[in-house]
Amino acid sequence: MVQGKAWINNYKDIDEEQVARLAADAGISRLLAKVFISRGIFDISFIREFMKPELSDMHDPFLMDGMDTAVDRILKALKDRESILIYGDYDVDGIVGTSILFDYLGSKGGRVEYFLPDRMEDGYGLTESTVEKVRLLDVSLMITVDCGITSVDEIEALKQGGLDVIVTDHHECKELLPDAYALLNPHKPGCGYPFKELCGAAVALKLIQGLRIRSLEGIESMELSEYGHHILDSRDEFIWDKETGIVSQGQTKLGQSTCPHVPYLDLVALATIADVVPLVGENRVIATHGLKAMESTRNEGLAALINAAGLGDKPISSYGAAFGLAPRVNAAGRLGDAQRGVRLFTTRDRVLAEALAKELDTENRNRQKTENQIIEESIAYVDEMLDLDSHKVLVIVGHGWHSGIIGIVASKLLEKYSRPCIVISVENGIGKGSGRSIKCFNLFKALSRCEDLLDRFGGHEMAAGLTIQEEKINGLCRRINEYADSILSDDDLLPKVRVDVLLEQGDITMDAVRELDQLAPFGEANPGPQFGYIALLVDDIRMMSGGKHLRLRLTDGDFKVDAVGFGMGERVAQLARGDSLDAVFVPEINAWNGRELLQLNLRDIRTCVYDQFDKNIVFNKTNDYNGYIDPQEVCRLLEYYQLSIGELIPERVELEAVYRYIRGCFRGQGGPGLHEPGGQLEFSNLFILSALISNRYQVRLNFLKLRVALEIFRELGLLVVEATDRKAARISVVNGNGKVDLEASSYYMMLRDIKEKSV
């Protein structure tokens, strides 16, 4: 038996008429229509906007609370030639946000410099050590990027020293906020900004947009940057009409701009994707147009980075940005000086840019080696020190681990163990930790329950960082698991695979698969669609790359397709030709030798079974309808696959529907897919038969329940059932008259007993 993951079903009871109507109205394929319906999206205008996001859909930056105050203070600093410090973070988000603010303010003649803390020496955000370093700098205004929202004491200390601090951040807020000159954070209580999920660099971009609007940039060149209905200046009201592009002041037409200009979109798209914020709303606009802008970027550093990652000869996808570009930028802060990332993105010197990109590429390779070593040691720690049955959150501790790598390690361990993981590196009695979580466990909230044990912490639902005294780590492990026990069930920790839509023959075509690209860019809250297919026959089995990967030839009637399972080579021992599998996959078009072929990129496979889907699914235990389905096997399936009893055992009304339909067929009232050779009915497709019976009598039958019904009627002597192949059966009615006494079937009584005990 091939055991798969738990299928997380986005699939709903989809009305085929609704699919056809949505496809026609929106001008999309049935496959794409099914994806939208599975995600609860039915609005035609929303679908059209989603598939073609426009820059003009971005929001007015002055809707963000504190923007007016921040913009006015920065413009004053520029006018008065004050010294300005950009204080960033050492990850992609912080590096990009620092780069664009430094570049923009510098282009306006600002006396601006930047500072990024050292991950090893200083840690995340504003700390006691970095406050002292900032005090030594001759600056009067500091702007934070991607940090600062929890730095109450540190900002107060800087304020007492005469420094104005503007915080730009996107992380979760604690109850007490810092008393900064201005706080820009869409998560801030009371902030009315329409979109809450911007990354830190995007908040910095909104600040730049606010500065450009307030200083009325672009009117002369008609590249006005406007995102609401109008721009308000302290002197006059300027209006940009989205429909006509006309810019006016009062009744005076100043000019016309057909498209708003947004600077730095290529860089901010990289930060947006790297920081794993939801790729919906304004983030989708940024990612879509930013990825396109990357292909012709004028940023020397970004261009060099793209070439170093081997992405220079192809369109850059969100996957390429996340796994090709972002790790190289992150390597700057993980293993060395993060300020190299800012130098990369702000230099105009191509030679320097290429040298920096090459240096970060080498750092990334070194990071991968260190990462693999820490992962091996972490797995050994789990095996020796932790009991998976009693630890729903894994707190993994090591001495001397590189603190710049542990966040990646936590992500990899979460993937392996399917539960929240916190990896802590201890040095000189101080532990620095990084955690990653699953969707049903808010890590920030969990750490808030342990705040008295922590020196400091910050983050959000899915990821967090912390600092802790070594002697308190056991207490953290105990308390966070006590909290997890009250929140998480065992089911929450099962390995899972997402299924958006369950497909059948005819759903997958080359054109439909191409159309799925219009859902891109993919990422958090907009994952690439994954599809399920039930009862595919294995026609051929091969291994690739020395047994690491699996290649299958799968069929369902006339539908034949190749499938590749990367990292599934060990499954070959569980497979045989003729097996019936359920598969979760991403359909792809594989170009080879000038030909394009459909291919399935497998995400999961399992022995075929009816699993939570109201569709016609086979459980092909024997291929022989003359044998019983063991009631004990039914119980085992219910427990293992977490099925409801109604999905395996038919109700009386469903049994009656099966018998009435088959009797009706002998009376000439049958449907398609059968013929009558010598007094027998041959049903060529029992999947179709179960659907026909369901539709005619308004019941919820599936293949397995149909098989159970046929066995009951066989035992009662009412039918003779002979399997002709895995989908077909030849049926004769022995006694077509008289009342059916279901209680006379011992098999029916056993199933009824199972049903009663399961309630």
mmCIF file of C-alpha atoms in Angstrom, residues 56 100 136 173 204 280 382 417 423 471 516 725 744:
data_model
loop_
_atom_site.group_PDB
_atom_site.id
_atom_site.type_symbol
_atom_site.label_atom_id
_atom_site.label_comp_id
_atom_site.label_asym_id
_atom_site.label_seq_id
_atom_site.Cartn_x
_atom_site.Cartn_y
_atom_site.Cartn_z
ATOM 1 C CA SER A 56 -3.423 52.477 -10.528
ATOM 2 C CA ILE A 100 15.481 52.424 -1.744
ATOM 3 C CA LEU A 136 27.980 58.118 18.170
ATOM 4 C CA CYS A 173 2.441 45.291 17.330
ATOM 5 C CA ALA A 204 9.282 52.197 2.857
ATOM 6 C CA VAL A 280 -2.869 39.437 -2.932
ATOM 7 C CA VAL A 382 15.229 15.539 18.023
ATOM 8 C CA TYR A 417 8.247 17.142 11.206
ATOM 9 C CA VAL A 423 15.896 26.489 16.712
ATOM 10 C CA GLU A 471 18.823 28.366 31.828
ATOM 11 C CA LEU A 516 -3.051 28.800 -15.269
ATOM 12 C CA ASP A 725 -12.469 -5.250 -15.210
ATOM 13 C CA ALA A 744 -31.844 -10.603 6.057
#
